[in-house]
């Protein structure tokens, strides 16, 4: 069996040759670990003649301390060397190119939102914002959506409390109400933002999506104004004139209400985007219901207005040819890096 001096000498040589903290750790394990040389010495004690036991035990402890000390000193020396090398700039090559910087890009929804905001600002609109957790009054009541309306169904709306006083807004329309209560007519506003609906998701449905609500209140506002604004909007998005048509649609907060369809910008004779019809359902709109104006403190005898709810998510999909709405908020970099 090796004497404790032999072991110490071996350990010291290895310690001095070590060039990194990891190498020191390895040496520590080799000599002081559970299977190490010192443990071996201690384990041999019971089998020794009684007269030797005391000395061997004592020497083993001295050996352990000596190795620990050598490790600590070498550790300090290594740390000092690397610090001074760093200070002198050794190992630093200023001619090397920098580590590549990850640059992001704006989300396609943000890009289209900003473009539309600019467009509407140029048409004299203001861009406004509203809360995503909304009071029942703004979400439904003030929009003429009665207690028994299907949109009130808990299947569609994420309620935040037992009493149903708060919910995640299922559309951007509550911002209309907030605008009407706060602003003096005449005014024009658009309100882009996130909406939430409790529905099962598929390629065209997502629990979180984006809308842009528009509202114009003034004197003698007619359906003609509405169509004019929508055509300007579509020209801004698709960079050319797009034919539109109105179909009657029922929404509690407008009278008359319409579904506005745009001529499919991708085909002449029908394609998969327009379902072979050459028309794309784009947005619900209409003249603001007199009752809705009244509830927000605007005299419907004097003022009238139009409103529209543009599906921003849908528009982004049309613009970039995205076939599944779930890509938009899926957070997959392979998707996002394309924009
Ligand atoms: Zn088409």
Coordinates of C-alpha atoms and ligand atoms in Angstrom, one line a residue:
X1 CA 0.0 0.0 0.0
X2 CA 1.2 3.5 -0.8
X3 CA 2.4 5.7 2.1
X4 CA 0.6 8.9 2.8
X5 CA 3.8 10.8 1.6
X6 CA 3.6 9.1 -1.8
X7 CA -0.1 10.0 -2.1
X8 CA 0.6 13.6 -1.1
X9 CA 3.4 13.9 -3.7
X10 CA 1.2 12.5 -6.5
X11 CA -1.6 14.9 -5.6
X12 CA 0.6 17.9 -5.4
X13 CA 2.1 17.2 -8.8
X14 CA -1.3 16.8 -10.4
X15 CA -2.6 20.0 -8.7
X16 CA 0.3 22.0 -10.0
X17 CA -0.3 20.6 -13.6
X18 CA -4.0 21.5 -13.5
X19 CA -5.0 24.3 -15.8
X20 CA -8.7 24.8 -15.0
X21 CA -11.1 24.7 -12.1
X22 CA -12.7 21.7 -13.7
X23 CA -9.4 19.8 -13.6
X24 CA -9.0 20.7 -9.9
X25 CA -12.5 19.3 -9.2
X26 CA -11.4 16.1 -10.9
X27 CA -8.3 15.8 -8.7
X28 CA -10.4 16.5 -5.6
X29 CA -12.6 13.6 -6.6
X30 CA -9.7 11.3 -7.2
X31 CA -8.0 11.9 -3.9
X32 CA -10.6 13.1 -1.5
X33 CA -13.8 11.5 -2.9
X34 CA -15.6 8.5 -1.5
X35 CA -13.5 6.1 -3.6
X36 CA -10.4 8.3 -3.2
X37 CA -7.0 7.5 -1.9
X38 CA -7.6 9.1 1.5
X39 CA -10.8 7.2 1.9
X40 CA -8.8 4.1 1.0
X41 CA -6.3 4.8 3.8
X42 CA -9.1 5.3 6.4
X43 CA -10.8 2.2 5.3
X44 CA -7.7 0.1 5.8
X45 CA -7.4 1.1 9.5
X46 CA -9.6 -1.6 11.1
X47 CA -7.4 -4.3 9.4
X48 CA -4.2 -2.9 10.8
X49 CA -2.4 -4.0 14.0
X50 CA -3.7 -1.9 16.9
X51 CA -0.3 0.0 17.4
X52 CA -0.4 1.4 13.8
X53 CA -4.0 2.5 13.8
X54 CA -3.6 5.8 15.6
X55 CA -0.7 7.0 13.4
X56 CA -2.3 6.0 10.1
X57 CA -5.6 7.7 11.2
X58 CA -3.7 10.9 12.1
X59 CA -1.6 10.9 8.9
X60 CA -4.7 10.4 6.8
X61 CA -6.3 13.5 8.3
X62 CA -3.0 15.5 7.8
X63 CA -2.9 14.2 4.2
X64 CA -6.5 15.3 3.6
X65 CA -5.8 18.8 4.9
X66 CA -2.6 19.1 2.8
X67 CA -4.4 18.2 -0.4
X68 CA -7.2 20.6 0.4
X69 CA -4.7 23.4 0.9
X70 CA -2.9 22.6 -2.4
X71 CA -6.2 22.6 -4.3
X72 CA -7.2 25.9 -2.7
X73 CA -3.9 27.6 -3.5
X74 CA -3.9 26.4 -7.1
X75 CA -7.5 27.5 -7.5
X76 CA -6.7 31.0 -6.4
X77 CA -3.6 31.1 -8.7
X78 CA -5.7 30.0 -11.7
X79 CA -8.4 32.7 -11.0
X80 CA -5.7 35.4 -10.7
X81 CA -4.1 34.4 -14.0
X82 CA -7.3 34.3 -16.0
X83 CA -8.3 37.7 -14.6
X84 CA -5.0 39.3 -15.4
X85 CA -5.1 37.8 -18.9
X86 CA -8.5 39.2 -19.4
X87 CA -7.3 42.6 -18.2
X88 CA -4.4 42.5 -20.7
X89 CA -6.8 41.7 -23.4
X90 CA -5.2 38.3 -24.2
X91 CA -7.4 36.1 -26.2
X92 CA -9.4 39.0 -27.4
X93 CA -9.3 39.6 -31.2
X94 CA -10.9 42.9 -32.2
X95 CA -10.8 41.9 -35.8
X96 CA -13.3 39.0 -35.3
X97 CA -16.9 39.7 -36.4
X98 CA -19.3 40.2 -33.5
X99 CA -21.5 37.3 -32.2
X100 CA -24.5 37.4 -34.5
X101 CA -27.3 39.5 -33.1
X102 CA -30.8 38.0 -33.2
X103 CA -33.1 40.6 -34.8
X104 CA -36.8 40.3 -34.6
X105 CA -39.5 41.7 -36.9
X106 CA -42.9 43.1 -36.3
X107 CA -45.7 40.6 -36.1
X108 CA -47.9 40.6 -39.3
X109 CA -50.9 41.7 -37.2
X110 CA -48.9 44.7 -35.9
X111 CA -47.7 45.5 -39.4
X112 CA -51.2 45.5 -40.9
X113 CA -52.6 47.3 -37.8
X114 CA -50.1 50.1 -38.2
X115 CA -50.8 50.4 -41.9
X116 CA -54.5 50.7 -41.3
X117 CA -54.0 53.2 -38.5
X118 CA -52.0 55.4 -40.8
X119 CA -54.7 55.1 -43.5
X120 CA -57.5 56.1 -41.1
X121 CA -55.4 58.9 -39.6
X122 CA -55.1 60.3 -43.1
X123 CA -58.9 60.1 -43.4
X124 CA -59.3 62.2 -40.2
X125 CA -59.9 59.4 -37.8
X126 CA -58.5 59.1 -34.3
X127 CA -57.0 55.8 -33.1
X128 CA -58.4 54.9 -29.7
X129 CA -58.0 52.0 -27.2
X130 CA -60.2 50.3 -24.7
X131 CA -59.8 47.7 -21.9
X132 CA -59.7 44.0 -22.8
X133 CA -61.5 43.0 -19.5
X134 CA -64.7 44.9 -20.0
X135 CA -67.9 45.7 -18.0
X136 CA -71.2 44.0 -19.1
X137 CA -72.6 47.5 -19.9
X138 CA -70.0 48.3 -22.5
X139 CA -69.7 44.7 -23.9
X140 CA -73.4 44.2 -24.4
X141 CA -76.1 46.4 -22.7
X142 CA -75.1 49.7 -24.3
X143 CA -74.8 47.9 -27.7
X144 CA -78.5 46.9 -27.6
X145 CA -77.5 43.3 -27.0
X146 CA -80.3 42.0 -24.7
X147 CA -79.9 39.4 -21.9
X148 CA -81.3 36.7 -24.2
X149 CA -79.1 37.4 -27.2
X150 CA -76.9 34.4 -28.3
X151 CA -73.8 36.5 -28.0
X152 CA -74.4 36.6 -24.3
X153 CA -74.2 32.8 -24.1
X154 CA -71.5 31.7 -21.8
X155 CA -70.3 29.3 -24.6
X156 CA -69.1 32.4 -26.5
X157 CA -67.9 34.7 -23.8
X158 CA -65.2 34.3 -21.2
X159 CA -66.8 35.6 -18.0
X160 CA -64.4 36.7 -15.3
X161 CA -66.7 36.5 -12.3
X162 CA -69.8 34.5 -11.1
X163 CA -72.1 37.4 -11.4
X164 CA -71.1 38.0 -15.1
X165 CA -70.3 41.6 -14.4
X166 CA -66.9 41.4 -16.1
X167 CA -65.8 39.5 -19.2
X168 CA -63.1 39.4 -21.8
X169 CA -64.4 41.5 -24.6
X170 CA -65.8 39.3 -27.4
X171 CA -65.5 42.1 -29.9
X172 CA -64.0 45.6 -30.1
X173 CA -67.5 47.2 -30.1
X174 CA -67.4 48.3 -26.4
X175 CA -64.7 50.8 -27.4
X176 CA -67.4 52.4 -29.6
X177 CA -69.6 52.9 -26.6
X178 CA -66.8 54.4 -24.6
X179 CA -66.0 56.7 -27.5
X180 CA -69.7 57.8 -27.8
X181 CA -69.9 58.5 -24.0
X182 CA -66.7 60.5 -23.9
X183 CA -66.5 62.3 -27.2
X184 CA -68.6 65.2 -28.5
X185 CA -69.9 64.6 -32.0
X186 CA -68.9 64.9 -34.8
X187 CA -66.0 62.4 -34.5
X188 CA -64.4 59.5 -36.4
X189 CA -62.5 56.8 -34.5
X190 CA -61.0 53.4 -35.1
X191 CA -60.2 51.0 -32.3
X192 CA -57.9 48.1 -33.1
X193 CA -57.4 45.4 -30.5
X194 CA -57.6 41.8 -29.2
X195 CA -60.8 40.0 -28.6
X196 CA -61.6 36.7 -27.0
X197 CA -64.2 34.1 -27.6
X198 CA -64.8 30.8 -25.9
X199 CA -64.9 28.6 -28.9
X200 CA -63.2 25.5 -30.2
X201 CA -60.3 26.3 -32.4
X202 CA -59.8 25.2 -36.0
X203 CA -58.2 26.7 -39.1
X204 CA -60.6 29.7 -39.1
X205 CA -61.5 30.0 -35.4
X206 CA -59.2 31.0 -32.6
X207 CA -60.0 32.0 -29.0
X208 CA -58.0 35.1 -29.3
X209 CA -58.2 37.3 -32.4
X210 CA -57.9 40.8 -33.6
X211 CA -60.5 43.3 -34.8
X212 CA -60.6 46.9 -35.8
X213 CA -63.7 48.7 -34.9
X214 CA -64.6 51.9 -36.7
X215 CA -67.2 54.5 -35.8
X216 CA -68.2 57.7 -37.4
X217 CA -70.8 60.0 -35.9
X218 CA -71.8 63.2 -37.7
X219 CA -74.8 64.9 -39.4
X220 CA -76.6 63.2 -42.2
X221 CA -74.3 60.2 -42.3
X222 CA -75.6 57.7 -44.8
X223 CA -74.8 54.2 -46.2
X224 CA -73.0 56.0 -49.0
X225 CA -70.5 57.4 -46.6
X226 CA -70.0 53.9 -45.2
X227 CA -69.4 52.3 -48.6
X228 CA -67.0 55.2 -49.5
X229 CA -65.0 54.6 -46.4
X230 CA -64.9 50.8 -46.9
X231 CA -63.7 51.2 -50.5
X232 CA -60.9 53.5 -49.4
X233 CA -59.9 51.0 -46.7
X234 CA -59.7 48.2 -49.2
X235 CA -57.8 50.2 -51.7
X236 CA -55.3 50.9 -48.9
X237 CA -55.0 47.3 -48.1
X238 CA -54.8 45.7 -51.5
X239 CA -53.3 48.7 -53.3
X240 CA -56.1 48.8 -56.0
X241 CA -59.8 49.3 -56.3
X242 CA -61.8 46.5 -54.9
X243 CA -65.5 46.0 -55.8
X244 CA -67.7 45.6 -52.8
X245 CA -71.3 44.6 -52.2
X246 CA -73.7 44.9 -49.2
X247 CA -76.0 42.1 -48.1
X248 CA -78.5 42.7 -45.3
X249 CA -77.2 41.5 -41.9
X250 CA -78.7 41.7 -38.5
X251 CA -76.6 43.1 -35.7
X252 CA -78.4 44.6 -32.6
X253 CA -76.4 47.8 -32.6
X254 CA -76.9 48.9 -36.2
X255 CA -80.0 49.7 -38.2
X256 CA -79.9 48.9 -41.1
X257 CA -77.1 46.3 -40.7
X258 CA -75.0 44.8 -43.5
X259 CA -72.5 42.2 -44.3
X260 CA -69.9 43.8 -46.6
X261 CA -68.3 41.5 -49.1
X262 CA -65.3 42.3 -51.2
X263 CA -64.5 40.9 -54.7
X264 CA -61.9 38.2 -54.2
X265 CA -58.5 39.9 -54.8
X266 CA -56.9 36.5 -55.7
X267 CA -59.0 35.3 -58.6
X268 CA -61.4 36.1 -61.4
X269 CA -63.4 32.9 -61.5
X270 CA -63.3 31.5 -58.0
X271 CA -60.5 30.1 -55.9
X272 CA -60.1 28.3 -52.5
X273 CA -59.8 31.6 -50.6
X274 CA -63.3 32.8 -51.7
X275 CA -64.8 29.3 -51.8
X276 CA -65.3 29.5 -55.6
X277 CA -67.8 32.4 -55.1
X278 CA -65.4 35.3 -56.1
X279 CA -66.7 37.2 -53.0
X280 CA -65.1 37.3 -49.6
X281 CA -67.1 38.1 -46.5
X282 CA -65.1 40.9 -44.9
X283 CA -67.0 42.8 -42.3
X284 CA -70.3 43.5 -40.6
X285 CA -71.3 47.1 -40.6
X286 CA -74.3 49.5 -40.7
X287 CA -75.7 52.7 -39.5
X288 CA -75.6 53.1 -35.7
X289 CA -78.9 52.1 -34.1
X290 CA -80.7 55.3 -32.8
X291 CA -81.2 53.5 -29.5
X292 CA -77.4 52.9 -29.1
X293 CA -76.7 56.6 -29.8
X294 CA -79.3 57.5 -27.2
X295 CA -78.0 55.2 -24.6
X296 CA -74.6 56.8 -24.9
X297 CA -76.1 60.3 -24.6
X298 CA -76.1 61.3 -28.3
X299 CA -79.3 62.7 -29.7
X300 CA -80.3 60.5 -32.6
X301 CA -82.6 63.3 -33.9
X302 CA -79.5 65.4 -34.6
X303 CA -76.7 62.9 -35.1
X304 CA -76.3 59.7 -37.1
X305 CA -73.4 57.5 -37.7
X306 CA -72.0 54.3 -39.2
X307 CA -69.9 51.5 -37.6
X308 CA -67.9 48.6 -38.9
X309 CA -66.1 45.7 -37.3
X310 CA -63.1 44.7 -39.4
X311 CA -61.7 41.3 -38.7
X312 CA -58.0 42.2 -38.5
X313 CA -56.9 38.6 -38.2
X314 CA -58.9 37.6 -41.2
X315 CA -57.5 40.5 -43.2
X316 CA -53.9 39.6 -42.3
X317 CA -54.6 36.0 -43.5
X318 CA -56.0 37.3 -46.8
X319 CA -53.1 39.7 -47.2
X320 CA -50.4 37.1 -46.7
X321 CA -52.2 34.0 -47.9
X322 CA -52.2 32.4 -44.4
X323 CA -54.5 29.3 -44.4
X324 CA -54.7 28.7 -40.7
X325 CA -55.6 31.4 -38.1
X326 CA -53.8 29.4 -35.4
X327 CA -50.4 30.3 -37.0
X328 CA -50.9 33.9 -36.0
X329 CA -50.6 33.5 -32.3
X330 CA -49.0 30.1 -32.2
X331 CA -45.6 31.6 -31.4
X332 CA -43.8 29.4 -33.9
X333 CA -40.6 31.2 -35.0
X334 CA -40.6 29.3 -38.3
X335 CA -43.8 31.1 -39.1
X336 CA -42.9 34.5 -37.6
X337 CA -39.5 34.7 -39.3
X338 CA -41.2 35.0 -42.7
X339 CA -42.4 38.5 -41.9
Ligands
LIG1 ZN1 -61.1 33.9 -55.1

